[in-house]
Short mmCIF file of N, CA and C in Angstrom, two decimals:
data_model
loop_
_atom_site.label_atom_id
_atom_site.label_comp_id
_atom_site.label_asym_id
_atom_site.label_seq_id
_atom_site.Cartn_x
_atom_site.Cartn_y
_atom_site.Cartn_z
N CYS H 7 -19.44 -4.41 54.29
CA CYS H 7 -18.37 -5.24 54.52
C CYS H 7 -17.70 -5.93 53.62
N THR H 8 -16.30 -5.37 53.33
CA THR H 8 -15.60 -6.11 52.67
C THR H 8 -14.93 -7.41 52.88
N LEU H 9 -14.68 -8.44 51.99
CA LEU H 9 -13.93 -9.78 52.35
C LEU H 9 -12.94 -9.67 51.79
N MET H 10 -11.84 -10.18 52.46
CA MET H 10 -10.41 -10.35 51.84
C MET H 10 -10.40 -11.33 50.77
N GLY H 11 -9.38 -11.29 49.99
CA GLY H 11 -9.65 -12.44 48.62
C GLY H 11 -9.75 -14.29 49.40
N PHE H 12 -9.29 -14.62 50.43
CA PHE H 12 -9.25 -15.84 50.67
C PHE H 12 -10.65 -15.98 51.62
N GLU H 13 -10.96 -14.98 52.06
CA GLU H 13 -12.22 -15.36 52.76
C GLU H 13 -13.22 -15.07 51.82
N ARG H 14 -13.08 -14.22 50.83
CA ARG H 14 -14.42 -14.49 49.79
C ARG H 14 -14.30 -15.97 48.76
N ASN H 15 -12.86 -16.15 48.59
CA ASN H 15 -13.02 -17.29 48.02
C ASN H 15 -13.82 -18.60 48.88
N TYR H 16 -13.37 -18.56 49.87
CA TYR H 16 -13.67 -19.66 50.72
C TYR H 16 -15.27 -19.86 50.92
N LEU H 17 -15.73 -18.54 51.00
CA LEU H 17 -17.07 -18.65 51.08
C LEU H 17 -17.90 -18.48 49.81
N ILE H 18 -17.37 -18.23 48.87
CA ILE H 18 -17.87 -18.95 47.33
C ILE H 18 -17.71 -20.28 47.21
N LYS H 19 -16.94 -20.75 47.48
CA LYS H 19 -16.24 -22.27 47.43
C LYS H 19 -17.30 -23.04 48.09
N SER H 20 -17.63 -22.60 49.46
CA SER H 20 -18.75 -23.03 50.47
C SER H 20 -19.86 -23.17 50.09
N LEU H 21 -20.52 -22.01 49.22
CA LEU H 21 -21.89 -21.95 48.89
C LEU H 21 -21.87 -22.84 47.67
N SER H 22 -20.70 -22.76 46.81
CA SER H 22 -20.68 -23.74 45.48
C SER H 22 -20.91 -25.24 46.21
N ASN H 23 -20.17 -25.84 47.01
CA ASN H 23 -19.98 -27.01 47.74
C ASN H 23 -21.83 -27.59 48.06
N GLN H 24 -22.27 -26.49 48.69
CA GLN H 24 -23.79 -26.41 49.05
C GLN H 24 -24.63 -26.89 47.90
N ILE H 25 -24.26 -25.86 46.86
CA ILE H 25 -25.22 -26.36 46.06
C ILE H 25 -25.11 -27.69 45.50
N ASN H 26 -23.93 -27.89 44.85
CA ASN H 26 -23.54 -28.98 44.15
C ASN H 26 -23.39 -30.39 44.66
N LYS H 27 -23.91 -30.09 46.29
CA LYS H 27 -23.83 -31.33 47.47
C LYS H 27 -22.40 -32.03 47.46
N VAL H 28 -21.42 -31.24 47.00
CA VAL H 28 -20.16 -32.16 47.08
C VAL H 28 -19.21 -31.59 48.11
N ARG H 29 -18.47 -32.40 48.87
CA ARG H 29 -17.82 -32.05 49.94
C ARG H 29 -16.03 -32.17 49.93
N PHE H 30 -15.26 -31.04 50.02
CA PHE H 30 -14.07 -30.96 50.07
C PHE H 30 -13.14 -31.24 51.16
N TYR H 31 -12.38 -31.64 51.37
CA TYR H 31 -11.75 -31.70 52.76
C TYR H 31 -10.29 -31.52 53.06
N SER H 32 -9.84 -30.52 53.71
CA SER H 32 -8.60 -30.19 53.47
C SER H 32 -7.68 -31.38 54.49
N THR H 33 -6.51 -31.22 53.57
CA THR H 33 -5.46 -32.39 54.07
C THR H 33 -4.46 -31.64 53.97
N LEU H 34 -3.34 -31.94 54.90
CA LEU H 34 -2.08 -31.52 54.87
C LEU H 34 -1.40 -32.46 54.10
N ARG H 35 -0.61 -32.18 53.17
CA ARG H 35 0.39 -32.95 52.00
C ARG H 35 1.67 -33.02 52.74
N GLY H 36 2.07 -34.05 51.97
CA GLY H 36 3.78 -34.14 52.46
C GLY H 36 4.70 -33.20 52.44
N SER H 37 4.41 -32.09 51.23
CA SER H 37 5.31 -30.88 51.30
C SER H 37 4.68 -29.93 51.97
N GLY H 38 3.96 -30.15 52.98
CA GLY H 38 3.37 -29.12 54.00
C GLY H 38 2.08 -28.37 53.22
N GLU H 39 1.95 -28.45 51.97
CA GLU H 39 0.79 -27.60 51.56
C GLU H 39 -0.44 -28.10 51.93
N ILE H 40 -1.60 -27.62 51.99
CA ILE H 40 -2.89 -28.14 51.87
C ILE H 40 -3.62 -28.59 50.83
N ASN H 41 -4.05 -29.72 50.81
CA ASN H 41 -4.90 -30.38 49.54
C ASN H 41 -6.58 -29.73 50.01
N THR H 42 -6.59 -29.14 49.18
CA THR H 42 -8.45 -28.67 49.29
C THR H 42 -9.42 -29.56 48.25
N GLN H 43 -8.57 -30.37 47.26
CA GLN H 43 -9.31 -30.65 46.46
C GLN H 43 -9.89 -32.22 46.50
N SER H 44 -9.23 -32.76 47.71
CA SER H 44 -9.31 -34.05 48.01
C SER H 44 -10.97 -34.35 48.48
N THR H 45 -11.74 -35.41 48.01
CA THR H 45 -13.02 -35.52 48.36
C THR H 45 -13.08 -36.57 49.22
N LEU H 46 -11.86 -37.02 49.52
CA LEU H 46 -11.89 -38.58 50.43
C LEU H 46 -12.36 -37.91 51.85
N ASN H 47 -13.03 -38.45 52.52
CA ASN H 47 -13.71 -38.25 53.77
C ASN H 47 -12.15 -38.53 54.87
N PRO H 48 -11.58 -38.11 55.68
CA PRO H 48 -10.74 -38.54 56.26
C PRO H 48 -11.09 -39.55 57.40
N TRP H 49 -12.39 -39.37 57.90
CA TRP H 49 -13.05 -40.74 58.56
C TRP H 49 -13.13 -42.11 58.06
N PHE H 50 -13.51 -42.04 56.66
CA PHE H 50 -13.52 -43.10 55.60
C PHE H 50 -12.33 -43.84 55.95
N LEU H 51 -11.29 -42.98 55.35
CA LEU H 51 -9.67 -43.40 55.21
C LEU H 51 -9.42 -43.96 56.64
N THR H 52 -9.85 -43.54 57.90
CA THR H 52 -9.74 -44.03 59.11
C THR H 52 -10.25 -45.78 59.42
N GLY H 53 -11.51 -45.38 59.09
CA GLY H 53 -12.53 -46.58 58.82
C GLY H 53 -12.00 -47.58 58.17
N PHE H 54 -11.75 -47.29 57.25
CA PHE H 54 -10.90 -48.30 55.89
C PHE H 54 -9.78 -48.88 56.55
N SER H 55 -8.88 -48.40 56.78
CA SER H 55 -7.66 -48.58 57.75
C SER H 55 -7.92 -49.48 58.85
N ASP H 56 -8.80 -49.24 59.49
CA ASP H 56 -9.22 -50.26 61.00
C ASP H 56 -9.47 -51.58 60.46
N GLY H 57 -9.54 -51.71 59.10
CA GLY H 57 -10.06 -53.22 58.62
C GLY H 57 -8.94 -53.56 57.68
N GLU H 58 -8.18 -52.90 57.08
CA GLU H 58 -7.41 -53.30 55.55
C GLU H 58 -6.04 -52.67 55.70
N ALA H 59 -5.71 -52.07 56.65
CA ALA H 59 -4.07 -51.27 56.65
C ALA H 59 -3.14 -52.18 57.68
N CYS H 60 -2.11 -52.04 57.58
CA CYS H 60 -1.14 -52.57 58.66
C CYS H 60 -0.10 -51.54 58.76
N PHE H 61 0.43 -51.75 60.23
CA PHE H 61 1.57 -50.60 60.59
C PHE H 61 2.63 -51.45 60.28
N ILE H 62 3.52 -51.53 59.80
CA ILE H 62 4.90 -52.60 59.98
C ILE H 62 6.20 -51.92 60.39
N VAL H 63 6.64 -52.62 61.27
CA VAL H 63 8.20 -52.32 61.79
C VAL H 63 8.71 -53.51 61.43
N ASN H 64 9.91 -53.21 60.40
CA ASN H 64 10.64 -54.53 59.70
C ASN H 64 12.24 -54.24 60.78
N ILE H 65 12.50 -55.38 60.86
CA ILE H 65 13.90 -55.46 61.44
C ILE H 65 14.71 -56.24 60.54
N TYR H 66 16.18 -55.86 60.56
CA TYR H 66 16.90 -56.54 59.64
C TYR H 66 17.99 -56.81 59.88
N LYS H 67 19.04 -57.57 59.50
CA LYS H 67 20.40 -57.62 59.87
C LYS H 67 21.21 -56.68 59.08
N SER H 68 22.08 -56.28 59.53
CA SER H 68 23.34 -55.32 58.64
C SER H 68 24.48 -55.00 59.64
N ASN H 69 25.60 -55.38 58.81
CA ASN H 69 26.97 -54.72 59.11
C ASN H 69 27.21 -53.71 59.25
N LYS H 70 26.32 -52.80 58.53
CA LYS H 70 26.99 -51.42 58.58
C LYS H 70 26.52 -50.70 60.00
N HIS H 71 25.83 -51.12 60.51
CA HIS H 71 25.47 -50.64 61.75
C HIS H 71 25.72 -51.18 63.33
N GLU H 72 26.18 -50.60 63.98
CA GLU H 72 26.74 -51.11 65.19
C GLU H 72 26.31 -52.09 66.31
N ALA H 73 24.95 -52.08 65.73
CA ALA H 73 23.88 -52.85 66.57
C ALA H 73 24.11 -54.32 65.71
N GLY H 74 24.36 -54.67 64.75
CA GLY H 74 24.04 -55.73 63.62
C GLY H 74 22.82 -55.75 62.83
N GLY H 75 22.36 -54.67 62.98
CA GLY H 75 21.10 -54.76 62.52
C GLY H 75 20.37 -53.35 62.53
N GLY H 76 19.19 -53.19 61.67
CA GLY H 76 18.78 -52.24 61.78
C GLY H 76 17.05 -52.15 61.43
N ALA H 77 16.47 -51.05 61.04
CA ALA H 77 14.93 -50.93 61.31
C ALA H 77 14.38 -50.09 60.78
N GLY H 78 13.25 -50.56 59.96
CA GLY H 78 12.28 -49.27 59.37
C GLY H 78 10.83 -49.43 59.59
N ALA H 79 10.14 -48.69 58.85
CA ALA H 79 8.63 -48.58 59.13
C ALA H 79 7.85 -48.30 57.93
N ALA H 80 6.79 -48.79 57.96
CA ALA H 80 5.92 -48.86 56.92
C ALA H 80 4.34 -48.68 56.74
N PHE H 81 3.67 -47.97 56.40
CA PHE H 81 2.06 -48.22 56.37
C PHE H 81 1.81 -48.35 55.18
N GLN H 82 0.83 -49.46 55.13
CA GLN H 82 0.18 -50.06 54.22
C GLN H 82 -1.03 -50.60 54.01
N LEU H 83 -1.99 -49.99 53.11
CA LEU H 83 -3.25 -50.53 52.82
C LEU H 83 -3.15 -51.64 51.34
N GLY H 84 -4.03 -52.40 51.98
CA GLY H 84 -3.92 -53.64 50.74
C GLY H 84 -5.29 -54.06 50.58
N LEU H 85 -5.63 -54.06 49.48
CA LEU H 85 -6.85 -54.58 48.42
C LEU H 85 -6.82 -55.44 47.34
N HIS H 86 -7.91 -56.49 47.15
CA HIS H 86 -7.65 -57.18 45.95
C HIS H 86 -7.86 -56.20 44.83
N ARG H 87 -7.24 -56.53 43.75
CA ARG H 87 -7.40 -55.46 42.48
C ARG H 87 -8.65 -55.19 41.88
N LYS H 88 -9.50 -56.36 42.18
CA LYS H 88 -11.07 -56.08 42.07
C LYS H 88 -11.77 -55.08 42.91
N ASP H 89 -11.15 -54.82 43.76
CA ASP H 89 -11.94 -53.68 45.03
C ASP H 89 -11.20 -52.67 44.82
N LEU H 90 -9.93 -52.37 43.95
CA LEU H 90 -9.06 -51.27 43.85
C LEU H 90 -10.00 -49.98 43.41
N PRO H 91 -11.37 -49.96 42.62
CA PRO H 91 -11.96 -48.49 42.42
C PRO H 91 -12.61 -47.98 43.86
N LEU H 92 -12.56 -48.72 45.07
CA LEU H 92 -12.92 -48.37 46.09
C LEU H 92 -12.08 -47.16 46.74
N LEU H 93 -10.81 -47.24 46.43
CA LEU H 93 -9.74 -46.28 46.91
C LEU H 93 -9.38 -45.79 45.22
N GLY H 94 -9.12 -46.45 44.51
CA GLY H 94 -8.27 -45.85 43.56
C GLY H 94 -7.28 -45.28 43.86
N ALA H 95 -6.69 -43.88 43.26
CA ALA H 95 -5.29 -43.41 43.79
C ALA H 95 -5.51 -42.54 45.08
N GLU H 96 -6.90 -42.39 45.53
CA GLU H 96 -7.42 -41.45 46.67
C GLU H 96 -6.46 -41.23 47.66
N PRO H 97 -6.03 -42.47 48.65
CA PRO H 97 -4.98 -42.17 49.65
C PRO H 97 -3.71 -41.72 49.20
N LEU H 98 -3.39 -41.72 47.93
CA LEU H 98 -2.06 -40.91 47.45
C LEU H 98 -2.25 -39.59 47.29
N ASP H 99 -3.78 -39.03 46.66
CA ASP H 99 -3.83 -37.68 46.48
C ASP H 99 -4.12 -37.09 47.79
N TYR H 100 -4.73 -38.12 48.83
CA TYR H 100 -5.21 -37.12 50.04
C TYR H 100 -3.82 -36.91 51.11
N PHE H 101 -2.91 -37.99 51.05
CA PHE H 101 -2.04 -37.97 51.74
C PHE H 101 -0.64 -36.91 51.26
N GLY H 102 -0.69 -37.24 49.98
CA GLY H 102 0.34 -36.71 49.30
C GLY H 102 1.63 -37.16 49.50
N VAL H 103 1.69 -38.57 49.70
CA VAL H 103 3.09 -39.45 49.85
C VAL H 103 2.64 -40.63 49.48
N GLY H 104 3.66 -41.63 49.17
CA GLY H 104 3.19 -43.15 49.24
C GLY H 104 3.21 -43.74 47.74
N ASN H 105 2.97 -44.76 47.48
CA ASN H 105 2.95 -45.43 46.28
C ASN H 105 1.95 -46.30 45.97
N ILE H 106 1.57 -46.82 44.86
CA ILE H 106 0.77 -47.80 44.55
C ILE H 106 1.17 -48.62 43.89
N SER H 107 1.15 -49.83 44.23
CA SER H 107 1.67 -51.17 43.15
C SER H 107 0.62 -52.19 43.46
N ILE H 108 0.71 -52.81 42.21
CA ILE H 108 -0.30 -53.98 41.98
C ILE H 108 0.71 -54.96 41.85
N LYS H 109 0.59 -56.06 42.54
CA LYS H 109 1.03 -57.59 42.57
C LYS H 109 0.88 -58.27 41.67
N ALA H 110 1.58 -59.72 41.37
CA ALA H 110 1.21 -60.40 40.47
C ALA H 110 0.03 -61.33 41.06
N ASN H 111 -0.29 -61.16 42.28
CA ASN H 111 -1.26 -62.25 43.31
C ASN H 111 -2.50 -61.60 42.97
N GLY H 112 -2.68 -60.50 42.40
CA GLY H 112 -3.77 -59.64 42.32
C GLY H 112 -4.15 -58.43 43.65
N CYS H 113 -3.12 -58.54 44.14
CA CYS H 113 -3.11 -57.75 45.55
C CYS H 113 -2.79 -55.92 44.88
N CYS H 114 -3.33 -55.12 45.35
CA CYS H 114 -2.87 -53.80 45.36
C CYS H 114 -2.49 -53.23 46.75
N LEU H 115 -1.56 -52.55 46.48
CA LEU H 115 -0.88 -51.68 47.82
C LEU H 115 -0.74 -50.55 47.72
N TYR H 116 -1.30 -49.76 48.41
CA TYR H 116 -0.96 -48.22 48.92
C TYR H 116 0.10 -48.59 49.93
N TYR H 117 1.30 -47.76 50.09
CA TYR H 117 2.54 -47.76 50.74
C TYR H 117 3.25 -46.80 51.00
N VAL H 118 3.70 -46.13 52.62
CA VAL H 118 4.02 -45.22 52.67
C VAL H 118 5.24 -45.82 53.55
N GLN H 119 6.63 -45.55 53.08
CA GLN H 119 7.70 -46.39 53.96
C GLN H 119 8.83 -45.02 54.07
N ALA H 120 8.79 -43.96 53.59
CA ALA H 120 10.26 -43.14 53.92
C ALA H 120 9.82 -42.70 55.45
N ILE H 121 10.68 -42.51 56.36
CA ILE H 121 10.26 -42.16 57.47
C ILE H 121 9.83 -40.46 57.50
N LYS H 122 10.19 -39.64 56.61
CA LYS H 122 9.71 -38.08 56.37
C LYS H 122 8.09 -38.41 56.18
N ASP H 123 7.96 -39.15 55.37
CA ASP H 123 6.45 -39.32 54.71
C ASP H 123 5.52 -39.97 55.91
N LEU H 124 5.89 -40.79 56.57
CA LEU H 124 5.34 -41.29 57.73
C LEU H 124 4.86 -40.28 58.65
N ASP H 125 5.30 -39.16 59.07
CA ASP H 125 4.79 -38.19 59.72
C ASP H 125 3.72 -37.67 59.48
N VAL H 126 3.03 -37.79 57.83
CA VAL H 126 1.76 -37.28 57.35
C VAL H 126 0.92 -38.49 57.83
N ILE H 127 1.16 -39.70 57.76
CA ILE H 127 0.54 -40.38 58.23
C ILE H 127 0.20 -40.48 59.76
N LEU H 128 1.15 -40.22 60.43
CA LEU H 128 0.94 -40.14 61.98
C LEU H 128 0.11 -38.97 61.95
N ASN H 129 0.22 -37.93 61.45
CA ASN H 129 -0.76 -36.84 61.46
C ASN H 129 -1.99 -37.33 61.52
N HIS H 130 -2.54 -37.91 60.43
CA HIS H 130 -4.03 -38.13 60.20
C HIS H 130 -4.23 -38.85 61.42
N PHE H 131 -3.55 -40.25 61.80
CA PHE H 131 -4.32 -40.92 62.72
C PHE H 131 -4.22 -40.37 64.24
N ASP H 132 -3.39 -39.51 64.62
CA ASP H 132 -3.44 -38.55 65.57
C ASP H 132 -4.92 -37.72 65.50
N ASN H 133 -5.32 -37.18 64.62
CA ASN H 133 -6.40 -36.49 63.91
C ASN H 133 -7.60 -37.31 64.01
N TYR H 134 -7.53 -38.39 63.43
CA TYR H 134 -8.74 -39.17 63.20
C TYR H 134 -8.42 -40.43 63.53
N PRO H 135 -8.78 -40.59 65.07
CA PRO H 135 -7.93 -42.00 65.34
C PRO H 135 -8.76 -43.20 64.96
N LEU H 136 -8.05 -44.08 65.20
CA LEU H 136 -8.52 -45.44 64.91
C LEU H 136 -9.52 -45.97 66.26
N ILE H 137 -10.48 -47.09 65.98
CA ILE H 137 -11.09 -47.14 67.04
C ILE H 137 -11.13 -49.02 67.88
N THR H 138 -10.39 -49.50 66.71
CA THR H 138 -10.28 -51.08 66.82
C THR H 138 -8.98 -51.57 67.86
N LYS H 139 -8.53 -52.44 67.69
CA LYS H 139 -7.55 -53.04 68.51
C LYS H 139 -6.31 -52.54 67.75
N LYS H 140 -6.59 -51.89 66.22
CA LYS H 140 -5.37 -51.68 65.55
C LYS H 140 -5.12 -50.10 66.02
N HIS H 141 -5.59 -49.83 66.72
CA HIS H 141 -5.32 -48.21 67.57
C HIS H 141 -4.00 -48.44 68.49
N SER H 142 -3.96 -49.66 69.28
CA SER H 142 -2.54 -49.70 69.94
C SER H 142 -1.68 -50.30 69.04
N ASP H 143 -1.86 -51.06 67.77
CA ASP H 143 -0.95 -51.17 67.02
C ASP H 143 -0.49 -50.00 66.18
N TYR H 144 -1.22 -48.98 66.16
CA TYR H 144 -0.75 -47.61 65.73
C TYR H 144 0.33 -47.04 66.76
N LEU H 145 -0.20 -47.00 68.20
CA LEU H 145 0.34 -46.24 69.30
C LEU H 145 2.03 -46.94 69.06
N LEU H 146 1.71 -48.21 68.97
CA LEU H 146 3.37 -48.92 69.02
C LEU H 146 4.15 -48.24 67.54
N PHE H 147 3.31 -48.21 66.56
CA PHE H 147 3.95 -47.94 65.26
C PHE H 147 4.53 -46.67 65.51
N LYS H 148 3.65 -45.60 65.95
CA LYS H 148 4.39 -44.42 66.19
C LYS H 148 5.70 -44.54 67.34
N MET H 149 5.56 -45.01 68.11
CA MET H 149 6.76 -45.23 68.89
C MET H 149 8.32 -45.67 68.02
N ALA H 150 7.95 -46.66 67.22
CA ALA H 150 8.78 -47.20 66.19
C ALA H 150 9.08 -46.10 65.27
N VAL H 151 8.41 -45.66 64.92
CA VAL H 151 8.55 -44.63 63.82
C VAL H 151 9.65 -43.24 64.51
N ASN H 152 9.22 -42.94 65.93
CA ASN H 152 10.11 -41.79 66.41
C ASN H 152 11.34 -42.37 66.90
N LEU H 153 11.48 -43.58 67.16
CA LEU H 153 12.63 -44.18 67.54
C LEU H 153 13.73 -44.00 66.33
N VAL H 154 13.35 -44.51 65.23
CA VAL H 154 13.90 -44.63 64.08
C VAL H 154 14.30 -42.99 63.54
N LYS H 155 13.52 -42.08 63.52
CA LYS H 155 13.83 -40.81 63.55
C LYS H 155 14.57 -40.30 64.30
N GLU H 156 14.88 -40.73 65.35
CA GLU H 156 16.14 -39.95 66.36
C GLU H 156 17.34 -41.19 65.75
N LYS H 157 17.11 -41.97 65.03
CA LYS H 157 18.14 -43.01 64.94
C LYS H 157 18.52 -44.10 65.90
N ALA H 158 17.78 -44.11 66.76
CA ALA H 158 17.97 -45.07 68.20
C ALA H 158 18.13 -46.48 67.38
N HIS H 159 17.54 -46.80 66.25
CA HIS H 159 17.92 -48.09 65.69
C HIS H 159 19.18 -48.52 65.29
N LEU H 160 20.22 -47.15 65.34
CA LEU H 160 21.59 -47.50 65.23
C LEU H 160 22.40 -48.23 66.05
N ASN H 161 22.04 -48.01 67.29
CA ASN H 161 22.65 -48.70 68.20
C ASN H 161 22.02 -49.96 69.00
N SER H 162 22.60 -50.82 69.66
CA SER H 162 22.12 -52.16 70.15
C SER H 162 20.71 -51.67 71.23
N GLU H 163 20.76 -50.90 71.91
CA GLU H 163 19.76 -50.37 72.92
C GLU H 163 18.27 -50.12 72.13
N GLY H 164 18.80 -49.19 71.22
CA GLY H 164 17.50 -48.74 70.52
C GLY H 164 17.07 -49.98 69.65
N LEU H 165 17.71 -50.67 69.00
CA LEU H 165 17.64 -51.80 68.30
C LEU H 165 16.69 -52.89 69.09
N ARG H 166 16.90 -53.03 70.37
CA ARG H 166 16.27 -53.89 71.42
C ARG H 166 14.91 -53.53 71.45
N LYS H 167 14.83 -52.10 71.60
CA LYS H 167 13.46 -51.38 71.87
C LYS H 167 12.49 -51.82 70.71
N LEU H 168 13.02 -51.47 69.31
CA LEU H 168 12.14 -51.70 68.42
C LEU H 168 12.13 -53.04 68.01
N VAL H 169 12.74 -54.02 68.39
CA VAL H 169 12.37 -55.43 68.70
C VAL H 169 11.08 -55.77 69.58
N ALA H 170 11.30 -55.01 70.61
CA ALA H 170 10.32 -55.33 71.44
C ALA H 170 8.96 -54.63 71.16
N ILE H 171 8.89 -53.65 70.47
CA ILE H 171 7.77 -52.94 69.89
C ILE H 171 7.10 -54.00 68.78
N ARG H 172 8.12 -54.74 67.84
CA ARG H 172 8.24 -55.32 66.81
C ARG H 172 7.03 -56.73 67.35
N ALA H 173 7.57 -57.04 68.38
CA ALA H 173 7.00 -58.43 69.35
C ALA H 173 5.50 -58.34 69.55
N SER H 174 5.23 -57.22 69.81
CA SER H 174 3.48 -56.71 70.65
C SER H 174 2.96 -56.10 69.08
N LEU H 175 3.49 -55.91 68.18
CA LEU H 175 2.87 -55.51 67.20
C LEU H 175 2.21 -56.33 65.95
N ASN H 176 1.18 -56.45 65.63
CA ASN H 176 0.50 -57.31 64.82
C ASN H 176 0.68 -58.80 65.32
N TRP H 177 0.92 -59.46 64.57
CA TRP H 177 1.32 -60.78 64.95
C TRP H 177 2.57 -61.39 65.54
N GLY H 178 2.79 -60.37 66.17
CA GLY H 178 4.53 -61.02 66.68
C GLY H 178 5.49 -60.84 66.05
N LEU H 179 6.55 -61.44 66.78
CA LEU H 179 7.96 -61.67 66.24
C LEU H 179 8.01 -62.99 65.20
N PRO H 180 8.44 -62.70 64.14
CA PRO H 180 8.61 -63.91 63.40
C PRO H 180 9.83 -64.71 63.86
N SER H 181 9.64 -66.15 63.44
CA SER H 181 10.85 -67.23 63.94
C SER H 181 12.33 -66.69 63.89
N ALA H 182 12.58 -66.22 62.85
CA ALA H 182 13.91 -65.39 62.36
C ALA H 182 14.15 -64.43 63.52
N LEU H 183 13.41 -63.64 64.37
CA LEU H 183 13.85 -62.49 65.02
C LEU H 183 14.03 -63.37 66.24
#
């Protein structure tokens, strides 16, 4: 029986991984390509996110929009600088989108805020769901991202929906809203 190139390479890689006790996880990258070199277990990232991630919906004033405001969304993982080796650049490598920044107060952030890049985050949490209360925050966040993708945040009705979502998300509405 002859194996096609892909199947043979996969078989060799699988045997090699079993021998070396190394696992590689396939992930869909922002560009649509599969990252087969990430050693980050997707369930680890979900569990870590259950404790350390934030799903953020930002509402802001803007004269450029009919509604008098706009909205955006972001996913963020935050750690103290001393804990950075826990993740290093792995989320960036795993997802293929986002940025890592180190703040002056010692906090390190991995964040994704471009709406097209948030699809990668949504895809991950749809396939590897959260198990704490944060799952309900994720579902609200997903609704908000979809509203922004549909450009609903540019009209009054859509902006009101986003404010309602923001009111139920995380800590609720800030006094300014």
